[in-house]
mmCIF file of C-alpha atoms and ligand atoms in Angstrom:
data_model
loop_
_atom_site.group_PDB
_atom_site.id
_atom_site.type_symbol
_atom_site.label_atom_id
_atom_site.label_comp_id
_atom_site.label_asym_id
_atom_site.label_seq_id
_atom_site.Cartn_x
_atom_site.Cartn_y
_atom_site.Cartn_z
ATOM 1 C CA MET A 791 0.000 0.000 0.000
ATOM 2 C CA ALA A 792 1.355 3.447 -0.888
ATOM 3 C CA LEU A 793 1.850 5.768 2.076
ATOM 4 C CA SER A 794 0.683 9.353 2.027
ATOM 5 C CA GLU A 795 3.510 11.868 2.340
ATOM 6 C CA ASN A 796 2.252 12.975 5.764
ATOM 7 C CA THR A 797 2.080 9.436 7.073
ATOM 8 C CA ARG A 798 5.538 8.661 5.716
ATOM 9 C CA LEU A 799 6.952 11.733 7.467
ATOM 10 C CA ARG A 800 5.268 10.823 10.748
ATOM 11 C CA TYR A 801 6.807 7.366 10.764
ATOM 12 C CA LEU A 802 10.214 8.656 9.793
ATOM 13 C CA HIS A 803 9.993 11.301 12.513
ATOM 14 C CA ALA A 804 9.018 8.761 15.164
ATOM 15 C CA MET A 805 11.941 6.599 14.097
ATOM 16 C CA GLY A 806 14.362 9.439 14.539
ATOM 17 C CA ILE A 807 14.951 10.064 10.856
ATOM 18 C CA THR A 808 14.980 13.743 9.992
ATOM 19 C CA VAL A 809 13.668 14.675 6.573
ATOM 20 C CA TRP A 810 14.236 18.152 5.148
ATOM 21 C CA GLN A 811 10.992 19.973 4.380
ATOM 22 C CA PRO A 812 10.277 23.498 3.249
ATOM 23 C CA ARG A 813 9.457 25.639 6.296
ATOM 24 C CA ALA A 814 5.823 26.113 5.282
ATOM 25 C CA ALA A 815 5.256 22.365 5.139
ATOM 26 C CA GLN A 816 6.641 21.669 8.628
ATOM 27 C CA GLN A 817 4.168 20.311 11.210
ATOM 28 C CA SER A 818 4.672 18.667 14.563
ATOM 29 C CA PRO A 819 3.761 14.986 14.203
ATOM 30 C CA ALA A 820 3.007 14.945 17.935
ATOM 31 C CA GLN A 821 -0.038 17.133 17.366
ATOM 32 C CA GLU A 822 -1.520 15.080 14.573
ATOM 33 C CA GLU A 823 -4.169 12.390 14.670
ATOM 34 C CA ILE A 824 -3.134 8.747 14.961
ATOM 35 C CA PRO A 825 -2.531 7.678 11.358
ATOM 36 C CA ILE A 826 -5.160 5.427 9.886
ATOM 37 C CA ALA A 827 -2.970 3.849 7.244
ATOM 38 C CA PRO A 828 -0.569 1.195 8.517
ATOM 39 C CA PRO A 829 3.098 1.933 7.977
ATOM 40 C CA THR A 830 5.060 0.425 5.153
ATOM 41 C CA THR A 831 6.257 -3.112 5.719
ATOM 42 C CA ALA A 832 9.357 -2.190 3.734
ATOM 43 C CA ILE A 833 11.148 -1.681 7.053
ATOM 44 C CA SER A 834 12.756 -4.908 8.244
ATOM 45 C CA TRP A 835 12.598 -6.355 11.753
ATOM 46 C CA ASP A 836 16.319 -5.724 12.176
ATOM 47 C CA THR A 837 16.057 -2.080 11.169
ATOM 48 C CA LEU A 838 13.062 -1.538 13.414
ATOM 49 C CA ARG A 839 14.760 -3.258 16.351
ATOM 50 C CA ASN A 840 17.861 -1.100 15.886
ATOM 51 C CA GLN A 841 15.750 2.053 15.724
ATOM 52 C CA VAL A 842 14.068 1.128 18.996
ATOM 53 C CA THR A 843 17.336 0.190 20.709
ATOM 54 C CA GLN A 844 18.861 3.543 19.824
ATOM 55 C CA CYS A 845 15.710 5.642 20.292
ATOM 56 C CA GLU A 846 16.072 9.020 22.002
ATOM 57 C CA GLN A 847 12.702 10.442 20.972
ATOM 58 C CA CYS A 848 11.589 11.112 24.555
ATOM 59 C CA THR A 849 13.135 11.538 27.977
ATOM 60 C CA LEU A 850 12.508 7.919 28.990
ATOM 61 C CA CYS A 851 15.754 7.091 27.194
ATOM 62 C CA THR A 852 17.584 8.784 30.076
ATOM 63 C CA THR A 853 16.036 6.591 32.766
ATOM 64 C CA ARG A 854 15.686 3.204 31.049
ATOM 65 C CA THR A 855 18.067 0.321 31.622
ATOM 66 C CA GLN A 856 17.251 -0.919 28.140
ATOM 67 C CA THR A 857 14.445 -0.821 25.615
ATOM 68 C CA VAL A 858 11.822 -3.576 25.530
ATOM 69 C CA PHE A 859 11.099 -4.273 21.876
ATOM 70 C CA GLY A 860 8.554 -7.088 22.222
ATOM 71 C CA GLU A 861 8.767 -10.737 21.301
ATOM 72 C CA GLY A 862 6.958 -13.704 19.856
ATOM 73 C CA ASN A 863 5.969 -15.157 16.539
ATOM 74 C CA PRO A 864 6.670 -12.640 13.736
ATOM 75 C CA HIS A 865 3.675 -14.121 11.880
ATOM 76 C CA ALA A 866 1.393 -14.401 14.904
ATOM 77 C CA LYS A 867 -2.370 -14.461 14.521
ATOM 78 C CA TRP A 868 -2.747 -12.813 17.944
ATOM 79 C CA PHE A 869 -0.981 -9.572 18.912
ATOM 80 C CA PHE A 870 -1.145 -8.639 22.621
ATOM 81 C CA ILE A 871 -0.349 -5.025 23.471
ATOM 82 C CA GLY A 872 0.353 -3.870 27.020
ATOM 83 C CA GLU A 873 1.110 -0.465 28.392
ATOM 84 C CA ALA A 874 4.813 -0.126 29.133
ATOM 85 C CA PRO A 875 7.671 -2.115 30.612
ATOM 86 C CA GLY A 876 7.859 -2.333 34.393
ATOM 87 C CA GLN A 877 10.954 -2.901 36.484
ATOM 88 C CA ASP A 878 11.419 -6.586 35.608
ATOM 89 C CA GLU A 879 10.937 -5.906 31.902
ATOM 90 C CA ASP A 880 13.349 -2.956 32.012
ATOM 91 C CA LEU A 881 15.989 -5.182 33.596
ATOM 92 C CA GLN A 882 15.457 -8.180 31.324
ATOM 93 C CA GLY A 883 14.596 -6.390 28.074
ATOM 94 C CA ARG A 884 11.521 -8.606 27.577
ATOM 95 C CA PRO A 885 7.810 -7.766 27.829
ATOM 96 C CA PHE A 886 5.534 -9.112 30.571
ATOM 97 C CA VAL A 887 8.073 -11.104 32.577
ATOM 98 C CA GLY A 888 7.160 -9.892 36.093
ATOM 99 C CA GLU A 889 4.195 -10.963 38.223
ATOM 100 C CA ALA A 890 1.669 -9.458 35.791
ATOM 101 C CA GLY A 891 3.525 -11.231 33.001
ATOM 102 C CA LYS A 892 3.171 -14.576 34.735
ATOM 103 C CA LEU A 893 -0.568 -13.998 34.945
ATOM 104 C CA LEU A 894 -0.687 -12.979 31.278
ATOM 105 C CA THR A 895 1.111 -16.222 30.408
ATOM 106 C CA GLU A 896 -1.558 -18.096 32.409
ATOM 107 C CA MET A 897 -4.288 -16.193 30.603
ATOM 108 C CA LEU A 898 -2.745 -17.215 27.299
ATOM 109 C CA ARG A 899 -2.622 -20.803 28.487
ATOM 110 C CA ALA A 900 -6.326 -20.602 29.328
ATOM 111 C CA MET A 901 -6.847 -19.623 25.689
ATOM 112 C CA GLN A 902 -4.677 -22.571 24.625
ATOM 113 C CA LEU A 903 -2.067 -20.160 23.350
ATOM 114 C CA THR A 904 1.609 -19.952 24.201
ATOM 115 C CA ARG A 905 3.848 -16.903 24.398
ATOM 116 C CA GLU A 906 5.840 -18.316 21.493
ATOM 117 C CA GLU A 907 2.899 -18.411 19.116
ATOM 118 C CA VAL A 908 1.548 -14.910 19.824
ATOM 119 C CA PHE A 909 3.333 -11.561 19.621
ATOM 120 C CA ILE A 910 3.605 -9.449 22.787
ATOM 121 C CA ALA A 911 4.612 -5.801 22.842
ATOM 122 C CA ASN A 912 3.795 -2.567 24.615
ATOM 123 C CA ILE A 913 2.651 0.912 23.673
ATOM 124 C CA LEU A 914 5.900 2.259 25.162
ATOM 125 C CA LYS A 915 9.244 0.565 24.640
ATOM 126 C CA CYS A 916 10.828 2.141 27.732
ATOM 127 C CA ARG A 917 9.869 1.996 31.395
ATOM 128 C CA PRO A 918 8.301 5.143 32.849
ATOM 129 C CA PRO A 919 9.986 5.943 36.181
ATOM 130 C CA ARG A 920 8.265 4.272 39.140
ATOM 131 C CA ASN A 921 5.818 2.709 36.652
ATOM 132 C CA ARG A 922 3.803 5.919 36.370
ATOM 133 C CA ASP A 923 1.248 6.190 33.552
ATOM 134 C CA PRO A 924 2.781 7.046 30.170
ATOM 135 C CA HIS A 925 2.710 10.723 29.253
ATOM 136 C CA GLU A 926 0.966 11.832 26.086
ATOM 137 C CA GLU A 927 4.207 12.967 24.443
ATOM 138 C CA GLU A 928 5.851 9.607 25.203
ATOM 139 C CA ILE A 929 2.992 7.773 23.519
ATOM 140 C CA HIS A 930 3.220 10.085 20.513
ATOM 141 C CA ALA A 931 6.961 9.585 20.287
ATOM 142 C CA CYS A 932 6.791 5.796 20.556
ATOM 143 C CA ARG A 933 3.624 4.645 18.840
ATOM 144 C CA ALA A 934 5.021 4.418 15.311
ATOM 145 C CA TYR A 935 7.284 1.579 16.454
ATOM 146 C CA LEU A 936 4.231 -0.365 17.556
ATOM 147 C CA PHE A 937 2.376 0.455 14.359
ATOM 148 C CA ALA A 938 5.330 -0.810 12.355
ATOM 149 C CA GLN A 939 5.361 -4.014 14.435
ATOM 150 C CA ILE A 940 1.647 -4.525 13.795
ATOM 151 C CA ALA A 941 2.191 -3.993 10.065
ATOM 152 C CA LEU A 942 5.053 -6.511 10.023
ATOM 153 C CA VAL A 943 3.190 -9.183 11.999
ATOM 154 C CA ASN A 944 -0.137 -8.525 10.251
ATOM 155 C CA PRO A 945 -2.127 -10.325 12.974
ATOM 156 C CA GLN A 946 -5.723 -11.465 12.690
ATOM 157 C CA MET A 947 -6.646 -10.227 16.154
ATOM 158 C CA ILE A 948 -5.279 -7.471 18.382
ATOM 159 C CA VAL A 949 -5.750 -7.658 22.137
ATOM 160 C CA ALA A 950 -5.323 -4.398 24.038
ATOM 161 C CA VAL A 951 -4.176 -5.374 27.510
ATOM 162 C CA GLY A 952 -5.460 -2.824 29.986
ATOM 163 C CA ARG A 953 -6.890 0.659 29.993
ATOM 164 C CA ILE A 954 -3.922 2.636 28.683
ATOM 165 C CA SER A 955 -3.409 0.318 25.736
ATOM 166 C CA ALA A 956 -7.108 0.243 24.839
ATOM 167 C CA GLN A 957 -7.569 3.993 25.219
ATOM 168 C CA THR A 958 -4.454 4.735 23.173
ATOM 169 C CA LEU A 959 -5.249 2.361 20.319
ATOM 170 C CA LEU A 960 -8.912 3.317 20.167
ATOM 171 C CA ASN A 961 -8.221 7.022 20.709
ATOM 172 C CA THR A 962 -10.853 7.276 23.434
ATOM 173 C CA GLN A 963 -11.165 8.122 27.126
ATOM 174 C CA GLN A 964 -13.781 5.417 27.781
ATOM 175 C CA THR A 965 -13.122 3.140 30.738
ATOM 176 C CA ILE A 966 -11.869 -0.397 30.256
ATOM 177 C CA GLY A 967 -15.133 -1.549 31.835
ATOM 178 C CA LYS A 968 -16.957 -0.002 28.883
ATOM 179 C CA LEU A 969 -14.446 -1.058 26.230
ATOM 180 C CA ARG A 970 -14.276 -4.746 27.167
ATOM 181 C CA GLY A 971 -16.752 -7.229 25.697
ATOM 182 C CA GLN A 972 -16.900 -5.579 22.263
ATOM 183 C CA VAL A 973 -15.057 -6.118 19.015
ATOM 184 C CA HIS A 974 -13.438 -2.807 18.092
ATOM 185 C CA SER A 975 -11.303 -2.072 15.099
ATOM 186 C CA PHE A 976 -7.751 -0.792 14.842
ATOM 187 C CA GLN A 977 -6.402 -0.082 11.381
ATOM 188 C CA GLU A 978 -9.035 -2.412 9.957
ATOM 189 C CA LYS A 979 -8.110 -5.236 12.301
ATOM 190 C CA PRO A 980 -10.416 -6.533 15.037
ATOM 191 C CA LEU A 981 -9.358 -5.390 18.488
ATOM 192 C CA ILE A 982 -10.541 -6.648 21.844
ATOM 193 C CA ALA A 983 -9.798 -4.945 25.145
ATOM 194 C CA ILE A 984 -9.177 -6.969 28.296
ATOM 195 C CA TYR A 985 -8.320 -6.149 31.903
ATOM 196 C CA HIS A 986 -4.629 -5.727 32.619
ATOM 197 C CA PRO A 987 -3.218 -8.667 34.624
ATOM 198 C CA ALA A 988 -1.645 -6.183 37.077
ATOM 199 C CA TYR A 989 -5.160 -4.918 37.794
ATOM 200 C CA LEU A 990 -6.412 -8.491 38.218
ATOM 201 C CA LEU A 991 -3.657 -9.132 40.762
ATOM 202 C CA ARG A 992 -4.919 -6.133 42.735
ATOM 203 C CA ALA A 993 -8.618 -6.951 42.228
ATOM 204 C CA PRO A 994 -8.923 -10.766 42.033
ATOM 205 C CA ILE A 995 -12.691 -10.422 42.295
ATOM 206 C CA GLU A 996 -12.622 -9.262 38.649
ATOM 207 C CA LYS A 997 -10.998 -12.509 37.474
ATOM 208 C CA ARG A 998 -14.388 -13.931 36.552
ATOM 209 C CA LYS A 999 -14.949 -11.027 34.150
ATOM 210 C CA ALA A 1000 -11.428 -11.494 32.824
ATOM 211 C CA TRP A 1001 -12.225 -15.129 32.076
ATOM 212 C CA GLN A 1002 -15.368 -13.994 30.226
ATOM 213 C CA ASP A 1003 -13.192 -11.588 28.222
ATOM 214 C CA LEU A 1004 -10.864 -14.384 27.144
ATOM 215 C CA GLN A 1005 -13.781 -16.526 26.062
ATOM 216 C CA PHE A 1006 -15.224 -13.567 24.215
ATOM 217 C CA ALA A 1007 -11.901 -13.041 22.421
ATOM 218 C CA LEU A 1008 -11.773 -16.696 21.383
ATOM 219 C CA GLN A 1009 -15.352 -16.595 20.122
ATOM 220 C CA ALA A 1010 -14.653 -13.411 18.155
ATOM 221 C CA PHE A 1011 -11.582 -15.056 16.636
ATOM 222 C CA ASP A 1012 -13.546 -18.184 15.645
ATOM 223 C CA GLN A 1013 -16.297 -16.037 14.178
ATOM 224 C CA LEU A 1014 -13.752 -14.116 12.161
ATOM 225 C CA LYS A 1015 -12.254 -17.343 10.816
ATOM 226 C CA SER A 1016 -15.643 -18.739 9.839
ATOM 227 C CA ASN A 1017 -16.517 -15.444 8.100
ATOM 228 C CA LEU A 1018 -13.355 -15.778 6.059
ATOM 229 C CA GLN A 1019 -14.131 -19.371 4.971
HETATM 230 N N1 URA B 137 2.860 -4.278 32.183
HETATM 231 C C1 URA B 137 2.760 -3.968 30.881
HETATM 232 O O1 URA B 137 1.816 -3.314 30.449
HETATM 233 N N2 URA B 137 3.716 -4.407 30.074
HETATM 234 C C2 URA B 137 4.747 -5.128 30.477
HETATM 235 O O2 URA B 137 5.583 -5.506 29.648
HETATM 236 C C3 URA B 137 4.822 -5.442 31.839
HETATM 237 C C4 URA B 137 3.867 -5.007 32.679
#
């Protein structure tokens, strides 16, 4: 798919590539809408990984131990997207490896999925200090990496893990309680929002709803497959 000039510039900007433009044409990508068109898949995994490793697009680069690119099957049908690395992830350079990660792995198992067959990444590739919520400018600076990952994997189903992920991808302020239990769409792909495992660890009473969400996701996936047949 051909990229519009604006979209191309936004992705290049987010990846730290400066492109000369006449002064009149200059715009801050941070103030623009989330692009609708997916980025080009011309970028390779290696290039993207290097861009992330070296990224200095926001101040989180000064406090991170390392970036957390994401991991899993590069051709996964399911793409799980969390919020941002926590302390364990920052130390190990892998997504969802702390206590919340263990619960996410269990949730995957309940869906008869393994970490190896899905792809797992975050909205932010660097840990916010003390695990605070991501700032708007950090999300703007980082999101093109995620969009490029989604374009490369080309999953059949996206799962937004937690409020921040769902609100960011769906460009809404609605609560996760409202967003769960529906099939949304992100860049023409079905997206389902589920409770964050860190929240479930704090509020185990919600685990029943979380189980319903997983079943809902599986049903939506099956429905999608049968529609395609
Ligand atoms: N929480 C997230 O949202 N992502 C991680 O990688 C770890 C914890």
